Each structure stands twice: as structure tokens, then as C-alpha cells.
Amino acid sequence: MSFSLHGIAISDGYAIGRAQLYSHDRLEAPHYLLRAADLDEEVQRYEAALTTVRQECSHLRDHLPEGTPPELAAFLDLHGLFLDDSMLAEVPKRLIREQSCNAEWALAQQTESLLAQFESIEDEYLRERRHDVKQVADRVLKALLGHPGHAPLKPVEDEPTILVAHDLSPSDMVLFKRHAYAGFITDLGGATSHSAILARSLNISSVMALHNARALIQEGDTLIVDGVAGVVVVNPDEAILDEYRLRQHQWRLEQQKLRRLKSSPSSTLDGVSIELLANIDLPPDVQEALDENAAGIGLFRSEFLFLNRADQPSEDEQFEAYRHVVKVMKGRPVVIRTLDAGADKSLAWLPVKSDNPALGLRAIRLCLAEPQVFTTQLRAILRASHYGTTKILLPMLASLTELDQALALIDAAKAELKAEKIKFDPTTAIGGMIEIPAAALAAEWFARKLDFLSLGTNDLIQYTLAIDRTDDAVAHLYDPLNPGVIQLIAHTLKVGKRLHRPVSVCGEMAGDARLTRLLLGLGLRSFSMHPAHILSVKQQILRSQTDALEPMATKLLRLGDPEKIQALLAKINA
Ligand code: PEP
Ligand code: MG
């Protein structure tokens, strides 16, 4: 029977192949009572199971295959932390003694109670960690039941294989990484789950949050994974298969065709040179930026170095990470955004409580509230500036008072380094992100105090339209073409031009090829995006004539009606 399932599109592209079911979460915990004399032994049995799992995790941690995404080691560390936490290390032992029950039953009860507690956490990122708790608890249960570790995964030879799992743990992903799966799909996993983060870095077509895929799909079923639309088609008929084979073929052709543009200079038909920069999250992503021939790093989201860990990264650790990127880019500019934590990127070691986190203590506000954290980072970035062109970018500025405070802390960090005779580039450029409407409207005053501006359109749209970026219920209202948004972008670009301050766009708009020509017409000359989008944006640039686009973009600024805006955009893109 043919049917389709809808989930969240995690990683682009199309995969067609046979289903391979991955099963490890249907373990039954037996329940029996013990005599008082046997309780010590039962507690020891539980401790032995914990030791086995600790060894398994540290073995995996020490034998990560080459090229494994760096986040994986951090996830395994997190699992190690859970194993050592009293919630798993102590409470089940207490339950064994209190209830005279077997270890499996004690663990099952405690797991259930922990999952309920995590389920009720409001913060999405922390709530997602319930999957990690479940994965660790399953491993301990397996050890108690005497099951061996996970059987190694292996795709069926000579045939594209799609992995179907209820959930995938980071340690599953180590095995997954070694084999060439065509795609994978899971029942669980929100957009910020560990598996989703890893899936993107593996670059395999995938769809998550399908709810019942594992139960409904049978081993060997034919599957289509549409990573563009977030759809999985199970046992499609020949007509649908043909349609998707065609889409897959076209998609691959497009990708190959785009590769030919890699070495073309990025300039328009009328000879205007356009800077194409890459956004990266972690130091190893820099390779992808080089592969796409990015002119530099336009946004290094440094907060990813601070997530998934129990403590703040030290100055030296941060310095090594920044220096690595700066050195690999060999003189091409690297814009390091200072810690943009808070809201959906919460830090375990610096929790922030807020009823409305997008409007709460995040980004520069959090850094100014925690000057020691901020100064440590500033010192690390400045030290890296000695090794190549480094720029500092301050996120989410709303007022000049914040900017002045941040600049004072940068000066203080420089003075410290100088006094300590530590080398840094004293001319390191300082830029500010324009992502709050007030900052866009007051761009002139920010530009006067800064070396460059960068439009964070993801947040600029969120705050201009009052739409929570993370809320599914209002996602359809998220509109980069809203006249209010376009006016703010145009105003900022105009100010930058007048005051001779470079302005780039580093939000998702920069990587959306449908908006490239409009942004060129509005005067944008520097785009920063995920490396995967660089070539499709370049393709648009190569066929553009800025002097022809400018009058059309100016005309669009005078429109308010969404239909007319869409019609003019179509003309701009024609
Ligand atoms: C933005 O808001 O557009 C941006 C680039 O920053 P982030 O997506 O990390 O908030
Ligand atoms: Mg932002």
C-alpha cells in the first residue's frame, strides 16, 4: 500500500531506496521483588551496568571515525554526564532498596519520571534533551539485560538504503557515519534535537518528526525521502517513482552545473564585484567555506562553541578555535560574532529565565550582564587577530548605550593584552548587527561609531513583524518581503553607502537566490550565507545588471500590496 508521511525537512535533496529498520527502543523491563538479603547484590548489578555503559561511551568517544562531526564528541560527553548524575547513578539504587525491586524496574520507573520532568520544561532546547536521557537509560537497561551494544548498522550493498529509526542517538550516528546511507528518517527529533544538528552536518537527505514512521514502515519497503518538502512516500507507485527519479536527476544536474561556477569571479554583467561570504557554526565548517570558494567568513556564530557543555570554554580553548579558522582562511576576512546566547540557544552553565526569551536577556544584553564571559571571549578573538584578518561583530544592538559599553570592554581587553605583551591586531574592525528595527532606523548613529554593519535579517524580520522565529503557529507570517522589512533594509544600506561603511546581509535572505537580484537592486554588495547556497546566489549575480535592477528595486520600495510586490519581484527575477 502506498502512503505518505509529513515531517520536518532537515537536510535537502531527494533519496530513493529500501527501508532498513533500526530498532533499539522496545526493551521490556521485567518486574520482580527481591529478598532483603539480595538487595546489596542487586545494587552492585546496577553499578556494574553503569560501568559497562560508561566504558562503551568512552570507547566510542576515543574511536570516533575520521571526519565525524565535532558535535558528536560533545554529545557523548553529555551522555557521560547523565550517567554520572545522581538521577541515574543514585536514584535507581535508592528505589531498589526502598521497593525491594529489581534494577531494571527501578531504572524504568526513574526513566519514566525523568522523561515526564523533561517533557514539562518550557525551554525547547532543554526539553529536547529528554531524548538523550532515554537513549542513555536504554543503554543501561540493555547492559542489565545482558544485551550486547548496538549491532553495527550497515546499508544493504549495491542498493541505496534509507535508515528508519524511532530515534537516533549520537552514538548510533558514529556507526551511521561509517556507511553510505542514502538518507534517514526518524519519528522523533525537533529542529534543534541533537540528531537534527548532526544530520545537517552529514549532508544526507533526511526528514524528522514523522511520529509513526518506525511503526508504519516495514523492512524492505521502497521509500522516497523528499528532504526539500519534508515528505516521505512509502511504496510509491511507478508514476510517483518516475516523478521523483526525475526530480532527483534534475537536482543532481543542477548541483553539478553550479559547481562549474566555483572559480568564476563574483561580479555582475556591468562589472560590479559582489562579495560572497560564508556563515559557519564551528571551526571544521571552514573547510566547506573554502570548498565553495567563499571570499571570507561573514558570520562565525561563535555561540556554538559554548553550547552542549557544562562549563564556559576557556580563553585558550576559544583562542585555538578562532585562530584555526583565521589561519585556514589565509588572510581572507573572518567575522567572529560575539556570543549570541539566550532565547533558543540556552547555555547549561549560564541559565537565563525569561517568560519571553526572544525579548529577554540574550546576545549583547547577556554579554554586558556577564562582563567576565564577554571579556574572556574578546581577549580570545583579539589574540586570534594576530594570525589573519579578524573582525568582531556585536549581535542584537538596540541602543548606543549598549554599543558604548561593548566598545569600552573591547578597549579594556586590548589594554590588558597590551600590558601583558600579548600580540593582537590593534586595528581589528568592529561591526554591529542590525537586527532590531530601532537599530535599523538609527543605523546612522551606529554606523558613525562602527567600522561595518551586518543585517541579521532573521531577527530583523522576527522583531519587525513580531513573529517568534521558533513558533510553528506563526511561521507562515514570516515574510522577508513585508514592506516594513524591505524599508528597514533599504534604509540601512543607504546609510552605509552615505557614510562609507560596508553593510552585509548575513541572515537567511542572503542565501535565498530568489531575493539576490532585489538585494542587488537595493544596493547590497556583500552577502553572507551557508556555504551550500553560495553558488546558486552567484548564478543570479552573474546574470544581473545592477543599473537595470536599481530602478525596479526603488519602485518596489513604493509598493505596499503583497500581490504587487510579488509581481514586481517576478519581473526583477525574469
Ligand atoms: C540573523 O538574525 O539574521 C542572524 C544572522 O543571526 P541568527 O540567525 O544567528 O540569530
Ligand atoms: Mg540574529
Short mmCIF file of C-alpha atoms and ligand atoms in Angstrom, two decimals, residues 299 301 337 340 345 362-363 395-396 433 435 456-460 462-463 469 506, ligand 2:
data_model
loop_
_atom_site.label_atom_id
_atom_site.label_comp_id
_atom_site.label_asym_id
_atom_site.label_seq_id
_atom_site.Cartn_x
_atom_site.Cartn_y
_atom_site.Cartn_z
CA LEU A 299 29.44 35.24 10.23
CA ARG A 301 28.25 32.04 15.08
CA ARG A 337 30.22 37.31 16.13
CA ASP A 340 24.71 35.34 20.79
CA LYS A 345 20.31 28.99 22.28
CA ARG A 362 20.14 37.42 25.02
CA ALA A 363 23.11 38.29 22.78
CA PRO A 395 24.90 40.93 17.94
CA MET A 396 21.49 42.47 18.53
CA MET A 433 24.43 43.56 13.75
CA GLU A 435 18.56 43.03 13.70
CA GLY A 456 20.71 39.94 10.64
CA THR A 457 17.51 39.60 8.68
CA ASN A 458 16.30 36.50 10.56
CA ASP A 459 15.91 38.51 13.73
CA LEU A 460 15.11 41.76 11.94
CA GLN A 462 11.16 38.45 13.80
CA TYR A 463 11.25 41.75 15.65
CA ARG A 469 11.07 32.62 14.78
CA CYS A 506 24.11 37.57 6.98
MG MG B 2 20.21 37.05 14.88
#
